[in-house]
Amino acid sequence: MSHEPPVNWTAADDRRVEDAIRRGATRRDLLRMLMAGGVSLAVGGSVLTRAGRAMADTPVSGGALKVAGITGSNADTLDPAKAANSTDYTRICAFYNRLTFLAKGGTLQMELADSIDTTDAKVWTVKLKKGVTFHDGKPLTSADVVFSLNRHLDPNVGSKVAKIAKQMTEVKAIDPLTVQITLAGANADLPTILAMHQFMIVADGTTDFSKGNGTGAFTVETFQPGVRSVGLKNKNYFKSTGPHVDSFEFFAISDETARVNALLSGDIQMASAIDPRSVKLVNSQPGFQVSTTSAGGYTNLNIRLDTDPGTRAGFIEGMKYLVNREQIQKAVLRGMADIGNDQPISPANPFYNAGLKAKTFDPDRAKSLFKKAGVLGTSIPIIASDAADNSVDMAVVLQQAGADIGMTFDVQRVPSDGYWDKYWLVAPISFGNINPRPTPDLLFSLLYASDAPWNESKYKDPKFDKMLIEARGLLDQAKRKEIYGEMQVMVSENAGTIIPAYMTNIDALSGKLHGLEPNPLGGMMGYAFAEYVWLTA
Amino acid sequence: MTSSVFSLVAGRLTATAVTLLIVSLAVFVATSLLPGDTATILLGQAATPDAVEGLRKAMHLDEPAALRYVFWIAGLFHGDLGTSYANNMPVAQLIGARLVNSMKLAGVTTLFSVPLALVLGITAAIFRGTLYDRVVTFLTIGLISVPEFVVATTAVLIFSVYLHWLPALAFANEIHSVVQLLRVFAMPVITLTFVVAAQMIRMTRAAMIEMLGTHYVEMALLKGASRSRIVLRHALPNALGPIVNAMALSLSYLLGGVIIVETIFNYPGIAKLMVDGVATRDLPLVQSCAMIFCIGFLILTTLADIVAILANPRLR
Amino acid sequence: MTTLTQTPAPRRRRFAFNLTGRIGLAIVLACALVAILAPLLAPYPIGKIVDTDYYGPMSGKLWLGSDYLGRDMLSRIILGTRYTVGIALGAVVIACAGGVVLGMAAAVIGGWVDLVLSRFFDALNSIPSKLFGLMMVAAVGSSIPVLILTLAVIYLPGAYRFARALAVNVNTMDFITVARIRGEGPLYLVLSEILPNIRGPVLADLGLRFVFIVLLLSGLSFLGLGVQPPNADWGALVRENLGGLPYGAPAVIFPSIAIASLTISVNLLIDNLPRKIRDRS
C-alpha cells in the first residue's frame, strides 16, 4: 500500500485528522495544518487519503462478515434484558431493534419508533413505524413494546436494567401502533434511555430467546453459547439502507494477541477491543487499520468514604494528587485515553464540564496530606484485578509513586472470577470498571445518588440528590448543562472515586471493511455495526 | 493372563464408581467455596439484592445447594446430565459436539505424538550419553519449557500472518476433507505435541535406561544377543509399565488441559466449556465435564495398567 | 537446590560430574546466586517506569530492553528469579517426595492401601487445576506458601502414579521376594530395595515436573494466587509481554530464554549426575 504514514505518526493522529474531517475541514485546510507542523506535502496527502477512505465510499452488497469479540461463555444470551457484555450487545443489535438509536455525535434517531413525544417529560407517547415484521412473519404492534418494556420489572427475568426500568410506572397500548409510557417522575432522557441495548423490542410472549426472533437486520441461523452465532441477511428488513452483507458470523477470541493475528491472517474482518500496543502492528501491515471510539468508559480507583482509611481527613485528597494521570494515560493506556478529572462524564458527552480541570500529579502535596491523615509510613491494601481493565497496571503506577514518598501500597491482585461479588463495592479500596452510558442522569443515578445501587465510594449528599431530580425533568438543555456541570464539580471534589482517564476503544479492521463510524454507546458503532458495514473484494 | 486382566477390569469398574463419586463431591465442595452463585455472576455489576433473589427463584437456585446436588446425582443414574443454570439448555446438548471436537483433537495428537515419543525415547536410551542423546534431551526440554501460548502464538505469526499458509483459527465446522483437516489441525496438534511428547520421551528414555542396566539384560548381552533384539525383546517389555503410565498421564492432559490451545485457535472443545462453567458457577455443567475428564483419565490409566500386566509376565 | 546439597558433597572420581553435568550445575548455581543477591543486582526498582517507549530495544541504559509499561526488563528478570526458582523448587520437592514415598508404599503394601491411594489420586488428578487454584484462593487466601502447596498438590498425583508403576515393576523382582522371605518389613523394602532401583526414572520425572511447575506458576499467579505485583515470576513476565512477540521484543524473548536455560540445566544436571548418585549400586 502506498499510503504509508510517517514513521512517528500514531493512531491518535489519524483520529485527530478524521475528527477534523468530520467537523467539516476541507482537504486544503488540513494540508495547510499538517504542513505547518512540518509534514511534507506528499506524506500529508497520503495521510488524508487514509483518513478519508472510510468516509467517501458507497456501499456494496454481498459477502460474509466475520468478526471476533473479546468474551464468550456458556452464559451468552440472545435475551436483550440479560445482555451483559459486548458479545451479547453485538448479537442482539443484529437480531433485534430498539425504539430509538443513538447515532454518531450522540444525535438521537428513531428506529422502531416513528415519533416519541411528551409535553411534561412524564407521560410519553410512542408511535411505532408501520409495516415492521418479526423474523417469524408476525407484524410489530404496541403489545410487543408493552411486553418488552414491562418484562424488565419482573424479578424472575433477571434484567440488567431493572433499576432503570423501575421509573416506567405504566406502559400501555393505546392502539395497535401507539404506546403510552408514564414515568414516576419527569425524565427528559427517556428517548435516550430507550436506545440502551437491553431495551430491544422482542415479540409479545416470548419465552425461548435462543431463536432470536426480532425485527433486526439478520435472522438467526446458528446460535451456540460460548461458540459462535451466524446471522443471515433479513430479506424483509424494514430499513432500506441495510444490511449490506449476506451473512454475519460472530464469536469471541478472548486472547488479544490471537484476535489481532486472526485479523492479520485474513480469517476475520474485524477484531474488537485491541490493546493500544497492537496499534503499531496493525498499522504496519498493508491493508489493515484501526478505528477508535471515545465513548467514555473508565477504570477507577474507589475509596469508601465510610470506612478506614477513607474516613481520615485528607487521605482521599492525597490519593487524588498521588495518582499520576499523565503516566497512566501515556504508559498504561499508550495515549488511547483522555485524562480524567474524577467524575463520570467524559469529554465525549455534550454535558461535559470542560472548565473542571484534572488534579495535577503532586507527590509533595500528597505527602503532607497523608501526614495529616496519619497514614504516612503505613501499608494500605489496594485490591486490583484483571476483571477491571488495566487496574493492576494503574495500581502499580500508584504503588511506585507511593514508594517515592514513603507510602506503602500493598497491591493485591485478586482473581477476576467472583471479583464483582466479593471485592467491588466491598473492599475499602478497590478498582471499578464502568462501561459508557449515554446520559449524565444514568451515570449519576447508578453511581452517585445516595440510594445508587453501585455507589462505589458510598458518596451521600442530599443537595446532589435534589439537583439530580431537578435536572432529570428539565427539557431546557442549557439549564441542564449548568446543573450537571455543577454536579461534576461536587463529585470530583467530594466523592471517593478517582477516575484517572476515559479510555478510548480501539477496533482493528481489514481495509476491505467499510462504513464503520464512531458511536457514543461504545466500540464497533455501539456494537450495531453489522447492518451498516459493507465488504469490498 | 486373561484372568488377571479380567479381575483388574472388574475391580476397576467398581472403583470407578467410587472415584467418580469422590470427584463429584470434591467438585461440589470446591464450587461451593467460590464466591457468588450463578444468579450473582449472571447479573454481574447489576446484582442488587432483589434482582439476585428474583433470578435465583426463577432459576430454582433458592433450593439448598446440597439438595440440588443430590437431585443431580439421582438424575445421573437415569443418564440425565441435568440442565445448565446459565442458559437453561440440556448439559448433554452443550457438551455433545464439543466433546467430539475434543476427542478429534486428542486423537490426532495421540496418533502423531506417541510414535514420535517412543522412537525418540528408545533411541535416546540406546545411544545414551552420545551427542544424539544430548540433542534430543536439549530439544525436548527446550520445547516444553517455552510456554504453550508462546509456541501457539509464534506458530500463528509465522504460518498464518506472515506466510499465509494456514488459517489462524481452527474452525471445527469447516472440516469437510482430509486436506482441510490437516490445515485446521496442523498448528494445534504441533503445539500440543510439544507439550505432551516431552514427558513421554523423557520417561521412555529413563525407564529404558533403567532396564538396559539390569542383570538379565546384561546376561542377554553376554549371551551374544543382538542389540536391537535386546532392546525390543528384553528391555522394552519390562520397561513398558512405567512408559505407558507416563503416556496415560500425558494423554489425559489432552482432554481437560488444552484450554490455551482451545482459546488461541478458537477451537470449541470441552476444556473451555468447563472453565466457562466454573466462571458461571454452572454446577451441572462443571460436574458433567469433571465426570468426563475423570472417566477419560480412568480409561487411560486402566489401559496403562493392562498393558503393564500383559507386558510383564511377573505381574500376571 | 536442596536436593543437590542433600546429596553427598562431590568427592573425587566416583562423584565427579562430566562436562555437561558441570555446565548444568553451574547455571543452576548461578540462578540460585542471582536469586539470593537479587536486590543488590537489579539496576532499577522493579515497578519503576524508566522508559517512555514500550517493548523497548536493548540499549546501554536498559540492557534487556523495557516491558509493556516501560519498566526495565533486566531488573524484572533478576528480581523474578527468586520467585521462579524458590517456588518451583519447593513445590517440586514436596510433590515428588510425597508422590514417590506414597507410590512405593502403595506398591509394596498393596491391597486396600494401594486401592484407596490410587483411586484418591486418580480423583485428585481429574479436578482441573484452575478450579483447584480458585478454590484455594477462596478458601485459604493468597500467599506464597499457599501457592507452593497448591502446585505441589496439583503435581503429586502424577509423581505418585509414575513412582508406583516403577515400584510395582521392581516389586516383582527375585531379590524383593528373597527379602520378603527373609522377613523384611515394608519400610526396609521401600528404602533399601525399591528406592535405589527406581532412582534414575524418579529423578528424571522430578526434572520434568520442575519444568511443568515453572510454567503453571505464572498461570496461578494470574489467578491471583501467590506472586503479587509489582513482582512477577518468569512465566508471568512472558505472559504479560506476549503482545511484544510480533515486534520480536526482548521483553518476551529474554524471560523465555531464562526459563529455558534454567529448566534445561536442571534436566541436564539430573541426566548427568555422577553415576554413584544416579544408578543402582
Tab-separated table of C-alpha atoms in Angstrom, chain A residues 48-379:
chain	number	residue	atom	x	y	z
A	48	LEU	CA	-5.512	12.401	4.256
A	49	THR	CA	-6.224	9.660	1.740
A	50	ARG	CA	-6.036	7.112	4.537
A	51	ALA	CA	-8.275	9.117	6.805
A	52	GLY	CA	-10.799	9.905	4.114
A	53	ARG	CA	-11.051	6.361	2.829
A	54	ALA	CA	-13.699	5.196	5.241
A	55	MET	CA	-15.870	8.220	4.634
A	56	ALA	CA	-16.172	8.563	0.900
A	57	ASP	CA	-17.210	5.078	-0.172
A	58	THR	CA	-20.562	3.894	-1.434
A	59	PRO	CA	-21.921	0.627	-0.020
A	60	VAL	CA	-21.749	-2.637	-1.954
A	61	SER	CA	-23.897	-5.679	-1.292
A	62	GLY	CA	-22.785	-9.206	-0.503
A	63	GLY	CA	-20.045	-11.046	1.305
A	64	ALA	CA	-19.708	-12.996	4.523
A	65	LEU	CA	-18.778	-10.841	7.503
A	66	LYS	CA	-16.747	-12.494	10.269
A	67	VAL	CA	-15.943	-10.579	13.422
A	68	ALA	CA	-14.273	-11.558	16.699
A	69	GLY	CA	-15.279	-10.127	20.047
A	70	ILE	CA	-13.491	-10.391	23.355
A	71	THR	CA	-15.639	-12.505	25.595
A	72	GLY	CA	-17.894	-15.516	25.224
A	73	SER	CA	-19.118	-18.234	27.534
A	74	ASN	CA	-21.931	-20.625	28.278
A	75	ALA	CA	-23.777	-17.580	29.631
A	76	ASP	CA	-24.003	-15.924	26.178
A	77	THR	CA	-27.604	-14.916	25.625
A	78	LEU	CA	-29.942	-13.574	22.960
A	79	ASP	CA	-32.298	-12.239	25.621
A	80	PRO	CA	-31.869	-8.447	25.415
A	81	ALA	CA	-32.823	-7.957	29.080
A	82	LYS	CA	-29.954	-10.209	30.184
A	83	ALA	CA	-27.390	-8.844	27.711
A	84	ALA	CA	-24.243	-8.334	29.755
A	85	ASN	CA	-21.273	-7.597	27.524
A	86	SER	CA	-20.092	-6.529	24.091
A	87	THR	CA	-20.673	-10.016	22.672
A	88	ASP	CA	-24.326	-10.061	23.743
A	89	TYR	CA	-24.779	-6.454	22.581
A	90	THR	CA	-23.342	-7.214	19.152
A	91	ARG	CA	-25.637	-10.185	18.666
A	92	ILE	CA	-28.830	-8.543	19.853
A	93	CYS	CA	-28.087	-5.485	17.718
A	94	ALA	CA	-28.009	-7.771	14.702
A	95	PHE	CA	-31.203	-9.658	15.532
A	96	TYR	CA	-33.437	-7.029	17.185
A	97	ASN	CA	-34.170	-3.306	17.042
A	98	ARG	CA	-34.727	-0.596	19.627
A	99	LEU	CA	-37.350	2.125	19.627
A	100	THR	CA	-34.603	4.728	19.269
A	101	PHE	CA	-30.984	4.720	18.228
A	102	LEU	CA	-28.058	6.957	19.148
A	103	ALA	CA	-26.134	7.769	16.006
A	104	LYS	CA	-22.679	9.317	15.729
A	105	GLY	CA	-22.217	12.536	17.620
A	106	GLY	CA	-24.879	11.445	20.086
A	107	THR	CA	-27.805	12.500	17.889
A	108	LEU	CA	-31.000	10.626	18.620
A	109	GLN	CA	-32.674	8.811	15.744
A	110	MET	CA	-35.911	6.869	15.592
A	111	GLU	CA	-35.595	3.153	14.903
A	112	LEU	CA	-38.806	1.175	15.544
A	113	ALA	CA	-40.495	4.312	16.846
A	114	ASP	CA	-41.831	6.777	14.310
A	115	SER	CA	-42.013	9.509	16.916
A	116	ILE	CA	-41.723	9.968	20.683
A	117	ASP	CA	-43.498	12.966	22.173
A	118	THR	CA	-44.182	14.494	25.545
A	119	THR	CA	-45.306	17.776	26.996
A	120	ASP	CA	-44.191	17.306	30.602
A	121	ALA	CA	-41.366	14.700	30.334
A	122	LYS	CA	-43.577	12.450	32.452
A	123	VAL	CA	-46.168	11.000	30.097
A	124	TRP	CA	-44.690	9.932	26.767
A	125	THR	CA	-46.423	8.839	23.594
A	126	VAL	CA	-44.561	6.454	21.303
A	127	LYS	CA	-45.819	5.996	17.732
A	128	LEU	CA	-44.481	2.881	16.018
A	129	LYS	CA	-43.386	2.511	12.393
A	130	LYS	CA	-45.850	0.750	10.096
A	131	GLY	CA	-45.090	-2.471	8.264
A	132	VAL	CA	-42.316	-3.787	10.511
A	133	THR	CA	-42.347	-7.574	10.913
A	134	PHE	CA	-40.572	-10.046	13.153
A	135	HIS	CA	-38.470	-12.815	11.619
A	136	ASP	CA	-41.338	-15.265	12.053
A	137	GLY	CA	-43.614	-13.011	9.992
A	138	LYS	CA	-45.627	-11.518	12.840
A	139	PRO	CA	-46.152	-7.749	12.446
A	140	LEU	CA	-44.828	-5.414	15.132
A	141	THR	CA	-47.570	-3.977	17.348
A	142	SER	CA	-47.837	-1.990	20.552
A	143	ALA	CA	-48.378	-5.240	22.503
A	144	ASP	CA	-44.795	-6.281	21.723
A	145	VAL	CA	-43.462	-2.975	23.045
A	146	VAL	CA	-45.565	-3.212	26.217
A	147	PHE	CA	-44.325	-6.787	26.794
A	148	SER	CA	-40.695	-5.887	26.060
A	149	LEU	CA	-40.625	-2.934	28.454
A	150	ASN	CA	-42.661	-4.490	31.237
A	151	ARG	CA	-40.607	-7.646	31.476
A	152	HIS	CA	-37.688	-5.678	32.943
A	153	LEU	CA	-39.798	-5.195	36.077
A	154	ASP	CA	-40.264	-8.932	36.593
A	155	PRO	CA	-37.521	-10.035	39.023
A	156	ASN	CA	-37.632	-13.537	37.539
A	157	VAL	CA	-36.294	-12.179	34.249
A	158	GLY	CA	-33.020	-11.023	35.777
A	159	SER	CA	-32.928	-7.824	33.725
A	160	LYS	CA	-29.729	-5.792	33.767
A	161	VAL	CA	-31.718	-2.561	33.634
A	162	ALA	CA	-34.411	-3.401	36.182
A	163	LYS	CA	-33.337	-0.393	38.222
A	164	ILE	CA	-33.671	1.974	35.266
A	165	ALA	CA	-36.937	0.445	34.059
A	166	LYS	CA	-38.444	0.887	37.503
A	167	GLN	CA	-39.327	4.525	36.730
A	168	MET	CA	-41.737	3.371	33.992
A	169	THR	CA	-44.731	3.041	36.255
A	170	GLU	CA	-47.144	2.305	33.444
A	171	VAL	CA	-46.637	1.103	29.881
A	172	LYS	CA	-49.904	0.659	27.972
A	173	ALA	CA	-51.102	0.211	24.421
A	174	ILE	CA	-53.349	2.997	23.148
A	175	ASP	CA	-53.915	1.479	19.724
A	176	PRO	CA	-52.051	-1.162	17.694
A	177	LEU	CA	-49.285	1.297	16.826
A	178	THR	CA	-49.285	3.660	19.817
A	179	VAL	CA	-47.815	3.102	23.283
A	180	GLN	CA	-48.060	5.400	26.280
A	181	ILE	CA	-45.269	5.340	28.857
A	182	THR	CA	-45.888	7.010	32.210
A	183	LEU	CA	-42.909	7.750	34.426
A	184	ALA	CA	-42.770	8.024	38.210
A	185	GLY	CA	-41.106	11.407	37.856
A	186	ALA	CA	-40.257	13.659	34.942
A	187	ASN	CA	-37.271	12.427	32.911
A	188	ALA	CA	-36.297	14.231	29.732
A	189	ASP	CA	-33.838	11.475	28.844
A	190	LEU	CA	-36.391	8.726	28.188
A	191	PRO	CA	-35.766	8.615	24.399
A	192	THR	CA	-32.040	8.162	25.048
A	193	ILE	CA	-32.666	5.539	27.734
A	194	LEU	CA	-34.745	3.576	25.226
A	195	ALA	CA	-31.667	3.445	22.985
A	196	MET	CA	-29.876	1.242	25.518
A	197	HIS	CA	-29.197	-2.278	24.268
A	198	GLN	CA	-31.332	-4.001	26.888
A	199	PHE	CA	-34.446	-2.161	25.687
A	200	MET	CA	-34.526	-4.041	22.363
A	201	ILE	CA	-38.058	-4.992	21.336
A	202	VAL	CA	-38.957	-8.691	21.431
A	203	ALA	CA	-42.183	-10.382	20.316
A	204	ASP	CA	-45.049	-10.453	22.823
A	205	GLY	CA	-44.996	-13.595	24.986
A	206	THR	CA	-41.525	-14.815	24.009
A	207	THR	CA	-40.043	-17.299	26.500
A	208	ASP	CA	-37.330	-19.017	24.436
A	209	PHE	CA	-34.872	-16.345	23.336
A	210	SER	CA	-32.356	-18.659	21.693
A	211	LYS	CA	-34.295	-18.263	18.411
A	212	GLY	CA	-33.534	-14.536	18.361
A	213	ASN	CA	-36.933	-13.714	16.855
A	214	GLY	CA	-36.608	-9.949	16.488
A	215	THR	CA	-37.167	-7.365	13.787
A	216	GLY	CA	-33.432	-6.948	13.180
A	217	ALA	CA	-31.287	-6.908	10.056
A	218	PHE	CA	-30.240	-10.549	10.403
A	219	THR	CA	-32.125	-13.758	11.144
A	220	VAL	CA	-30.573	-16.370	13.432
A	221	GLU	CA	-29.046	-19.263	11.512
A	222	THR	CA	-26.902	-20.661	14.338
A	223	PHE	CA	-26.527	-19.714	17.960
A	224	GLN	CA	-24.254	-21.745	20.208
A	225	PRO	CA	-23.453	-20.054	23.541
A	226	GLY	CA	-19.718	-19.835	24.061
A	227	VAL	CA	-19.009	-20.944	20.488
A	228	ARG	CA	-20.457	-18.695	17.773
A	229	SER	CA	-23.503	-17.192	16.150
A	230	VAL	CA	-24.338	-16.875	12.472
A	231	GLY	CA	-26.949	-14.478	11.122
A	232	LEU	CA	-28.346	-14.349	7.591
A	233	LYS	CA	-29.475	-11.174	5.831
A	234	ASN	CA	-33.107	-10.392	6.684
A	235	LYS	CA	-34.816	-10.072	3.289
A	236	ASN	CA	-37.812	-8.302	4.856
A	237	TYR	CA	-35.841	-5.760	6.857
A	238	PHE	CA	-37.812	-2.564	7.332
A	239	LYS	CA	-34.854	-0.269	6.715
A	240	SER	CA	-33.984	0.268	3.076
A	241	THR	CA	-30.381	1.099	3.975
A	242	GLY	CA	-29.195	-2.307	5.004
A	243	PRO	CA	-27.889	-4.783	5.719
A	244	HIS	CA	-25.210	-4.944	3.034
A	245	VAL	CA	-23.553	-8.270	3.828
A	246	ASP	CA	-25.189	-11.646	3.168
A	247	SER	CA	-24.178	-13.243	6.455
A	248	PHE	CA	-22.674	-12.217	9.743
A	249	GLU	CA	-20.690	-14.579	11.952
A	250	PHE	CA	-19.625	-13.523	15.429
A	251	PHE	CA	-17.527	-15.323	18.008
A	252	ALA	CA	-15.155	-14.445	20.806
A	253	ILE	CA	-11.388	-14.829	20.894
A	254	SER	CA	-10.520	-13.868	24.433
A	255	ASP	CA	-6.749	-13.774	23.832
A	256	GLU	CA	-5.916	-10.310	22.460
A	257	THR	CA	-2.839	-11.385	20.515
A	258	ALA	CA	-4.756	-14.253	18.925
A	259	ARG	CA	-7.567	-11.870	17.973
A	260	VAL	CA	-5.198	-9.477	16.223
A	261	ASN	CA	-3.430	-12.374	14.497
A	262	ALA	CA	-6.734	-13.773	13.260
A	263	LEU	CA	-7.419	-10.404	11.644
A	264	LEU	CA	-3.969	-10.032	10.119
A	265	SER	CA	-4.088	-13.542	8.675
A	266	GLY	CA	-7.377	-12.721	6.965
A	267	ASP	CA	-9.592	-15.136	8.920
A	268	ILE	CA	-11.813	-12.309	10.167
A	269	GLN	CA	-12.524	-8.758	9.010
A	270	MET	CA	-12.645	-7.072	12.380
A	271	ALA	CA	-11.115	-7.660	15.827
A	272	SER	CA	-12.786	-5.695	18.563
A	273	ALA	CA	-11.179	-4.031	21.583
A	274	ILE	CA	-7.487	-4.373	20.848
A	275	ASP	CA	-4.640	-3.271	23.098
A	276	PRO	CA	-3.129	0.164	22.345
A	277	ARG	CA	0.210	-1.612	21.949
A	278	SER	CA	-1.116	-3.548	18.967
A	279	VAL	CA	-1.975	-0.390	17.017
A	280	LYS	CA	1.550	-0.052	15.659
A	281	LEU	CA	1.440	-3.663	14.455
A	282	VAL	CA	-1.947	-3.323	12.744
A	283	ASN	CA	-0.973	-0.076	11.015
A	284	SER	CA	2.310	-1.574	9.846
A	285	GLN	CA	0.501	-4.293	7.920
A	286	PRO	CA	-0.742	-3.185	4.497
A	287	GLY	CA	-4.500	-3.390	4.177
A	288	PHE	CA	-5.347	-3.034	7.852
A	289	GLN	CA	-6.278	-0.097	10.045
A	290	VAL	CA	-7.721	0.769	13.428
A	291	SER	CA	-10.919	2.568	14.303
A	292	THR	CA	-11.132	4.418	17.595
A	293	THR	CA	-14.132	5.426	19.675
A	294	SER	CA	-14.092	7.686	22.710
A	295	ALA	CA	-17.296	6.673	24.425
A	296	GLY	CA	-16.254	7.476	27.987
A	297	GLY	CA	-15.773	4.105	29.674
A	298	TYR	CA	-13.251	4.121	32.505
A	299	THR	CA	-11.447	2.160	35.202
A	300	ASN	CA	-11.496	3.953	38.532
A	301	LEU	CA	-9.974	3.647	41.976
A	302	ASN	CA	-12.671	3.650	44.639
A	303	ILE	CA	-12.040	4.604	48.236
A	304	ARG	CA	-15.003	4.054	50.514
A	305	LEU	CA	-15.931	7.162	52.478
A	306	ASP	CA	-17.494	5.157	55.304
A	307	THR	CA	-14.540	3.087	56.431
A	308	ASP	CA	-10.871	3.446	57.279
A	309	PRO	CA	-8.716	4.828	55.647
A	310	GLY	CA	-11.329	6.702	53.558
A	311	THR	CA	-12.757	8.336	56.700
A	312	ARG	CA	-9.459	10.050	57.541
A	313	ALA	CA	-9.485	13.705	56.545
A	314	GLY	CA	-7.035	14.381	53.732
A	315	PHE	CA	-6.456	10.771	52.712
A	316	ILE	CA	-8.672	10.775	49.634
A	317	GLU	CA	-7.486	14.208	48.573
A	318	GLY	CA	-3.922	12.996	48.945
A	319	MET	CA	-4.673	9.992	46.755
A	320	LYS	CA	-6.136	12.269	44.090
A	321	TYR	CA	-2.832	14.154	43.970
A	322	LEU	CA	-0.745	10.975	44.032
A	323	VAL	CA	-2.425	9.384	41.016
A	324	ASN	CA	-0.159	10.179	38.100
A	325	ARG	CA	-2.856	10.635	35.462
A	326	GLU	CA	-0.429	11.565	32.752
A	327	GLN	CA	1.646	8.429	33.312
A	328	ILE	CA	-1.493	6.294	33.309
A	329	GLN	CA	-2.617	7.898	30.077
A	330	LYS	CA	0.829	7.597	28.464
A	331	ALA	CA	2.382	4.391	29.829
A	332	VAL	CA	-0.620	2.235	30.732
A	333	LEU	CA	-3.053	3.306	28.001
A	334	ARG	CA	-0.454	4.408	25.433
A	335	GLY	CA	-2.216	7.659	24.658
A	336	MET	CA	-5.517	5.955	23.822
A	337	ALA	CA	-7.366	7.866	26.530
A	338	ASP	CA	-8.384	11.326	27.695
A	339	ILE	CA	-7.192	12.424	31.121
A	340	GLY	CA	-9.999	12.239	33.670
A	341	ASN	CA	-10.954	14.553	36.492
A	342	ASP	CA	-12.632	12.167	38.959
A	343	GLN	CA	-16.181	12.446	37.675
A	344	PRO	CA	-18.027	10.079	35.311
A	345	ILE	CA	-18.999	12.422	32.439
A	346	SER	CA	-16.381	12.172	29.686
A	347	PRO	CA	-15.390	14.807	27.113
A	348	ALA	CA	-17.319	12.744	24.551
A	349	ASN	CA	-20.546	13.731	26.301
A	350	PRO	CA	-22.220	17.061	25.416
A	351	PHE	CA	-22.752	17.711	29.137
A	352	TYR	CA	-19.030	17.503	29.945
A	353	ASN	CA	-17.832	20.377	32.132
A	354	ALA	CA	-14.704	21.491	30.297
A	355	GLY	CA	-13.964	24.091	32.959
A	356	LEU	CA	-13.259	21.425	35.573
A	357	LYS	CA	-9.545	20.675	35.382
A	358	ALA	CA	-7.989	17.397	36.479
A	359	LYS	CA	-5.713	17.497	39.519
A	360	THR	CA	-2.043	17.518	38.604
A	361	PHE	CA	0.410	14.939	39.913
A	362	ASP	CA	1.836	16.447	43.106
A	363	PRO	CA	3.589	13.905	45.360
A	364	ASP	CA	4.743	16.551	47.862
A	365	ARG	CA	1.242	17.782	48.407
A	366	ALA	CA	0.048	14.157	48.710
A	367	LYS	CA	2.755	13.503	51.257
A	368	SER	CA	1.687	16.366	53.500
A	369	LEU	CA	-1.959	15.314	53.179
A	370	PHE	CA	-1.074	11.727	54.131
A	371	LYS	CA	0.879	13.056	57.094
A	372	LYS	CA	-2.207	14.987	58.158
A	373	ALA	CA	-4.331	11.843	57.770
A	374	GLY	CA	-1.810	9.904	59.843
A	375	VAL	CA	-1.225	7.200	57.255
A	376	LEU	CA	2.293	8.047	56.148
A	377	GLY	CA	4.581	5.072	56.680
A	378	THR	CA	1.717	2.582	56.997
A	379	SER	CA	0.815	-0.087	54.466
